[in-house]
CSV table of C-alpha atoms in Angstrom, one decimal:
chain,number,residue,atom,x,y,z
A,275,MET,CA,-3.7,-64.0,-303.0
A,276,LYS,CA,-1.6,-65.7,-305.7
A,277,LYS,CA,1.6,-64.5,-304.0
A,278,HIS,CA,0.4,-65.9,-300.7
A,279,SER,CA,-0.3,-69.2,-302.3
A,280,GLU,CA,3.2,-69.3,-303.8
A,281,ASN,CA,4.7,-68.6,-300.4
A,282,VAL,CA,2.8,-71.4,-298.8
A,283,THR,CA,3.8,-73.8,-301.5
A,284,ALA,CA,7.5,-72.8,-301.2
A,285,ARG,CA,7.3,-73.3,-297.4
A,286,LYS,CA,5.8,-76.7,-297.9
A,287,LEU,CA,8.5,-77.7,-300.4
A,288,ARG,CA,11.2,-76.5,-298.1
A,289,ARG,CA,9.8,-78.5,-295.2
A,290,ILE,CA,9.6,-81.6,-297.4
A,291,MET,CA,13.2,-81.1,-298.5
A,292,ILE,CA,14.3,-80.8,-294.9
A,293,VAL,CA,12.5,-84.0,-293.9
A,294,ILE,CA,14.0,-85.9,-296.9
A,295,ILE,CA,17.5,-84.7,-296.0
A,296,SER,CA,17.0,-85.5,-292.4
A,297,VAL,CA,15.8,-89.0,-293.0
A,298,ALA,CA,18.6,-89.6,-295.5
A,299,SER,CA,21.3,-88.4,-293.0
A,300,TYR,CA,19.9,-90.5,-290.2
A,301,VAL,CA,19.7,-93.6,-292.4
A,302,LEU,CA,23.3,-92.9,-293.6
A,303,THR,CA,24.5,-92.5,-290.0
A,304,VAL,CA,23.1,-95.9,-289.0
A,305,VAL,CA,24.2,-97.7,-292.2
A,306,SER,CA,27.8,-96.3,-292.0
A,307,PHE,CA,28.0,-97.1,-288.3
A,308,ILE,CA,27.1,-100.8,-289.0
A,309,MET,CA,29.6,-100.9,-292.0
A,310,MET,CA,32.3,-99.3,-289.8
A,311,LEU,CA,31.8,-102.0,-287.2
A,312,LEU,CA,32.0,-104.6,-290.0
A,313,GLY,CA,35.4,-103.2,-291.0
A,314,PHE,CA,34.6,-101.6,-294.3
A,315,PRO,CA,37.4,-99.2,-295.2
A,316,GLY,CA,36.7,-95.5,-295.1
A,317,MET,CA,33.4,-95.9,-293.2
A,318,ASP,CA,34.6,-94.2,-290.1
A,319,ILE,CA,34.8,-90.8,-291.8
A,320,VAL,CA,31.5,-91.4,-293.6
A,321,PHE,CA,29.9,-92.1,-290.2
A,322,PHE,CA,31.5,-89.0,-288.7
A,323,LEU,CA,30.2,-86.8,-291.5
A,324,ALA,CA,26.7,-88.3,-291.5
A,325,LEU,CA,26.5,-87.9,-287.7
A,326,LEU,CA,27.7,-84.3,-287.9
A,327,MET,CA,25.1,-83.6,-290.6
A,328,SER,CA,22.4,-85.3,-288.5
A,329,CYS,CA,23.3,-83.2,-285.5
A,330,ILE,CA,23.2,-79.9,-287.5
A,331,ILE,CA,19.9,-80.7,-289.1
A,332,SER,CA,18.4,-81.7,-285.7
A,333,ALA,CA,19.6,-78.5,-284.1
A,334,TYR,CA,18.2,-76.5,-287.0
A,335,MET,CA,14.8,-78.1,-286.8
A,336,LEU,CA,14.7,-77.6,-283.0
A,337,LEU,CA,15.7,-73.9,-283.3
A,338,LYS,CA,13.1,-73.4,-286.1
A,339,ARG,CA,10.4,-74.8,-283.8
A,340,LEU,CA,11.6,-72.6,-281.0
A,341,LYS,CA,11.6,-69.6,-283.3
A,342,ALA,CA,7.9,-70.2,-284.1
A,343,SER,CA,7.2,-69.7,-280.4
A,344,GLU,CA,6.8,-66.1,-279.4
A,345,ARG,CA,8.3,-66.8,-276.0
A,346,HIS,CA,11.5,-68.3,-277.3
A,347,ALA,CA,11.8,-66.5,-280.7
A,348,ARG,CA,14.6,-64.1,-279.6
A,349,LEU,CA,16.7,-66.9,-278.0
A,350,ALA,CA,16.2,-69.1,-281.0
A,351,THR,CA,17.4,-66.4,-283.4
A,352,VAL,CA,20.6,-65.8,-281.4
A,353,LEU,CA,21.3,-69.5,-281.2
A,354,MET,CA,20.7,-69.9,-284.9
A,355,ARG,CA,23.1,-67.1,-285.7
A,356,CYS,CA,25.7,-68.7,-283.4
A,357,MET,CA,25.2,-72.1,-285.2
A,358,PHE,CA,25.7,-70.5,-288.6
A,359,ILE,CA,28.8,-68.7,-287.4
A,360,CYS,CA,30.2,-72.0,-286.1
A,361,ILE,CA,29.5,-73.8,-289.3
A,362,ALA,CA,31.2,-71.0,-291.3
A,363,ALA,CA,34.2,-71.1,-289.0
A,364,GLY,CA,34.4,-74.9,-289.3
A,365,LEU,CA,34.2,-74.7,-293.1
A,366,ALA,CA,36.9,-72.0,-293.2
A,367,GLY,CA,39.2,-74.2,-291.0
A,368,PHE,CA,38.5,-77.2,-293.1
A,369,PHE,CA,39.6,-75.4,-296.3
A,370,VAL,CA,42.7,-74.1,-294.6
A,371,LEU,CA,43.6,-77.7,-293.5
A,372,GLN,CA,42.9,-78.9,-297.1
A,373,GLY,CA,45.3,-76.2,-298.4
A,374,LEU,CA,48.0,-77.6,-296.1
A,375,ILE,CA,47.3,-81.2,-297.2
A,376,PHE,CA,47.5,-80.3,-300.9
A,377,SER,CA,50.7,-78.2,-300.3
A,378,GLY,CA,52.5,-81.3,-299.1
A,379,ALA,CA,51.1,-83.8,-301.6
A,380,HIS,CA,54.2,-84.1,-303.8
A,381,SER,CA,57.4,-86.0,-303.9
A,382,GLU,CA,60.8,-84.4,-303.3
A,383,GLU,CA,64.0,-85.2,-305.1
A,384,SER,CA,66.6,-85.7,-302.5
A,385,GLN,CA,69.2,-88.3,-301.5
A,386,ALA,CA,67.9,-90.3,-298.4
A,387,ASP,CA,69.8,-92.4,-295.9
A,388,CYS,CA,66.8,-94.5,-295.0
A,389,ILE,CA,63.3,-95.2,-296.5
A,390,ILE,CA,60.3,-95.6,-294.3
A,391,ILE,CA,57.1,-97.0,-295.9
A,392,LEU,CA,54.0,-96.3,-293.8
A,393,GLY,CA,51.5,-99.1,-293.5
A,394,ALA,CA,47.8,-99.1,-294.4
A,395,GLY,CA,45.1,-101.7,-294.3
A,396,ILE,CA,45.5,-105.2,-295.6
A,397,TYR,CA,42.8,-107.8,-296.4
A,398,GLY,CA,43.9,-111.0,-294.7
A,399,GLU,CA,47.4,-111.2,-296.0
A,400,TYR,CA,47.1,-109.0,-299.1
A,401,PRO,CA,47.8,-105.3,-299.2
A,402,SER,CA,44.9,-102.9,-299.8
A,403,ARG,CA,44.9,-100.7,-302.9
A,404,ILE,CA,46.1,-97.8,-300.7
A,405,LEU,CA,49.0,-99.8,-299.5
A,406,LEU,CA,49.9,-101.1,-302.9
A,407,SER,CA,50.1,-97.6,-304.2
A,408,ARG,CA,52.6,-96.8,-301.4
A,409,LEU,CA,54.7,-99.9,-302.1
A,410,ASP,CA,54.8,-99.2,-305.9
A,411,ALA,CA,55.9,-95.6,-305.2
A,412,ALA,CA,58.6,-96.9,-302.9
A,413,ILE,CA,59.9,-99.4,-305.5
A,414,GLU,CA,60.1,-96.6,-308.1
A,415,TYR,CA,61.9,-94.3,-305.6
A,416,MET,CA,64.4,-96.9,-304.4
A,417,GLY,CA,65.4,-97.7,-307.9
A,418,SER,CA,67.7,-94.7,-307.7
A,419,TYR,CA,69.0,-95.6,-304.2
A,420,ASP,CA,69.6,-99.4,-304.1
A,421,ASP,CA,71.9,-99.5,-301.2
A,422,ILE,CA,69.9,-97.8,-298.3
A,423,PRO,CA,67.8,-99.7,-295.7
A,424,ILE,CA,64.0,-99.9,-296.0
A,425,ILE,CA,61.8,-99.9,-292.9
A,426,VAL,CA,58.3,-101.2,-293.5
A,427,SER,CA,56.1,-100.0,-290.7
A,428,GLY,CA,52.7,-101.3,-289.6
A,429,GLY,CA,51.2,-103.6,-287.0
A,430,GLN,CA,48.4,-106.2,-287.2
A,431,GLY,CA,44.9,-104.9,-287.0
A,432,PRO,CA,41.4,-106.5,-286.8
A,433,GLY,CA,40.7,-108.8,-289.7
A,434,GLU,CA,44.4,-109.0,-290.7
A,435,SER,CA,46.0,-112.4,-290.7
A,436,ILE,CA,49.6,-111.0,-290.6
A,437,SER,CA,51.1,-107.6,-289.8
A,438,GLU,CA,51.1,-104.9,-292.4
A,439,ALA,CA,54.9,-104.9,-292.2
A,440,GLU,CA,55.0,-108.6,-293.1
A,441,ALA,CA,52.6,-108.1,-296.0
A,442,MET,CA,54.8,-105.3,-297.3
A,443,LEU,CA,57.9,-107.3,-297.0
A,444,ARG,CA,56.4,-110.2,-299.0
A,445,TYR,CA,55.2,-107.8,-301.7
A,446,LEU,CA,58.6,-106.1,-302.0
A,447,SER,CA,60.4,-109.4,-302.1
A,448,ARG,CA,58.1,-110.7,-304.9
A,449,LYS,CA,59.0,-107.5,-306.8
A,450,GLY,CA,62.7,-108.3,-306.6
A,451,VAL,CA,63.8,-106.2,-303.6
A,452,ASP,CA,66.5,-107.8,-301.5
A,453,GLU,CA,65.0,-108.9,-298.2
A,454,SER,CA,68.3,-108.2,-296.4
A,455,ARG,CA,67.6,-104.5,-296.9
A,456,ILE,CA,64.1,-104.6,-295.3
A,457,ILE,CA,63.5,-104.1,-291.6
A,458,LYS,CA,60.0,-104.8,-290.2
A,459,GLU,CA,58.4,-102.6,-287.6
A,460,GLU,CA,55.3,-104.6,-286.5
A,461,ALA,CA,54.0,-102.9,-283.4
A,462,SER,CA,52.6,-99.6,-284.6
A,463,THR,CA,48.9,-98.8,-284.9
A,464,SER,CA,49.0,-95.1,-285.9
A,465,THR,CA,51.1,-92.7,-288.0
A,466,TRP,CA,52.7,-91.3,-284.9
A,467,GLU,CA,53.7,-94.8,-283.8
A,468,ASN,CA,54.8,-95.7,-287.3
A,469,LEU,CA,57.4,-93.0,-287.2
A,470,SER,CA,58.3,-93.1,-283.6
A,471,TYR,CA,59.0,-96.9,-283.6
A,472,SER,CA,60.8,-96.6,-287.0
A,473,PHE,CA,63.1,-93.9,-285.7
A,474,ASP,CA,63.9,-96.2,-282.8
A,475,LEU,CA,64.8,-99.0,-285.2
A,476,MET,CA,67.1,-96.5,-287.0
A,477,ALA,CA,68.8,-95.8,-283.7
A,478,GLU,CA,69.3,-99.5,-283.2
A,479,MET,CA,71.0,-99.7,-286.6
A,480,GLY,CA,73.4,-97.0,-285.6
A,481,MET,CA,71.7,-94.3,-287.6
A,482,ASP,CA,71.1,-90.9,-286.0
A,483,SER,CA,67.6,-89.8,-287.1
A,484,ASP,CA,68.5,-86.2,-286.1
A,485,VAL,CA,71.1,-85.9,-288.8
A,486,SER,CA,70.0,-88.6,-291.3
A,487,THR,CA,67.7,-87.8,-294.1
A,488,VAL,CA,64.6,-90.0,-294.1
A,489,ALA,CA,62.4,-90.6,-297.1
A,490,ILE,CA,58.8,-91.2,-295.9
A,491,VAL,CA,56.6,-93.0,-298.4
A,492,THR,CA,52.9,-92.6,-298.1
A,493,ASN,CA,49.9,-91.4,-300.1
A,494,ASP,CA,49.6,-87.8,-301.3
A,495,PHE,CA,46.8,-86.9,-298.8
A,496,HIS,CA,48.9,-88.2,-295.9
A,497,LEU,CA,52.3,-86.8,-296.7
A,498,TYR,CA,51.9,-83.4,-295.1
A,499,ARG,CA,50.9,-84.8,-291.7
A,500,ALA,CA,53.5,-87.6,-291.8
A,501,LYS,CA,56.3,-84.9,-292.4
A,502,HIS,CA,54.8,-82.7,-289.7
A,503,ILE,CA,54.9,-85.6,-287.2
A,504,ALA,CA,58.5,-86.4,-288.3
A,505,GLY,CA,59.4,-82.8,-287.7
A,506,THR,CA,58.2,-83.0,-284.1
A,507,PHE,CA,60.9,-85.7,-283.6
A,508,GLY,CA,63.5,-83.3,-285.1
A,509,VAL,CA,63.9,-85.5,-288.2
A,510,ASP,CA,64.8,-84.1,-291.6
A,511,ALA,CA,62.2,-85.9,-293.8
A,512,VAL,CA,61.6,-85.8,-297.5
A,513,GLY,CA,58.3,-87.0,-299.0
A,514,VAL,CA,57.7,-89.7,-301.6
A,515,SER,CA,54.1,-89.3,-302.7
A,516,ALA,CA,51.9,-92.2,-303.8
A,517,LYS,CA,48.9,-91.4,-305.9
A,518,THR,CA,45.7,-92.3,-304.2
A,519,PRO,CA,43.6,-94.8,-306.2
A,520,TYR,CA,39.9,-94.1,-307.1
A,521,PRO,CA,38.3,-90.6,-306.8
A,522,SER,CA,35.9,-91.9,-304.0
A,523,LEU,CA,38.9,-92.9,-301.9
A,524,ARG,CA,40.6,-89.5,-302.4
A,525,VAL,CA,37.5,-87.7,-301.2
A,526,LEU,CA,37.0,-89.9,-298.2
A,527,TYR,CA,40.7,-89.8,-297.1
A,528,HIS,CA,41.0,-86.0,-297.6
A,529,PHE,CA,38.1,-85.6,-295.2
A,530,ARG,CA,39.6,-88.0,-292.7
A,531,GLU,CA,43.0,-86.4,-293.0
A,532,ALA,CA,41.7,-83.0,-292.2
A,533,VAL,CA,40.2,-84.3,-288.9
A,534,ALA,CA,43.4,-86.2,-288.1
A,535,LEU,CA,45.5,-83.1,-288.9
A,536,MET,CA,43.4,-80.9,-286.6
A,537,LYS,CA,43.8,-83.5,-283.8
A,538,ASP,CA,47.6,-83.6,-284.3
A,539,PHE,CA,47.8,-79.8,-284.2
A,540,LEU,CA,45.9,-79.8,-280.9
A,541,LEU,CA,47.8,-82.7,-279.2
A,542,ILE,CA,51.3,-82.7,-280.6
């Protein structure tokens, strides 16, 4: 009798926990969606993860209800096993992608013929913390190579008063970098476009990107994918890694990068 009572209590606690987690994930999904629409950085990946969690929980609750029915118990059991297999495969793939991301998250010491700094968000006219980290890493790197051109790459997004390239040029100029060395690429809206349009600018300057060594400056979490994309253009790229500020941003952007990397593997 005591054992039966303990089992009933355990089931009730489990149900309460599932309800709490469900409500929390649904609320987080709605809140992150609103914050994403308002332009808060990193909220897109929070929304994606919250939505994914909400879908998994909803599917689990539905299958548990079906399993309680004698008529659908067998089907529910099979579907639940398939769901857990998919979750396990997804987690395995995620950790493989994270391994690739971490494998490329370091700078390489090599003479470059051109520096490309990849854009990130700006607030009005001012670089975000992510972009500042890239610019500071570029300044440190270019101290050893003060005679090579610098391409700052990034267009103008929602809520931005100027292009990311213009914001980067202004910052580098204030830090003492000669503006005559800086070439702006202001049309790109993605990493692929950053690099594609920058390589076009190199060609206009008479530089052959197929034989030139290009130093790509971006954050540690982004470096593997940037070099992978450069490789699809046949470009010999070396990475200059900028440390990502704040642990919360590192976690968010590592999740985002795994999704972006999977998309690139499928499409490029």
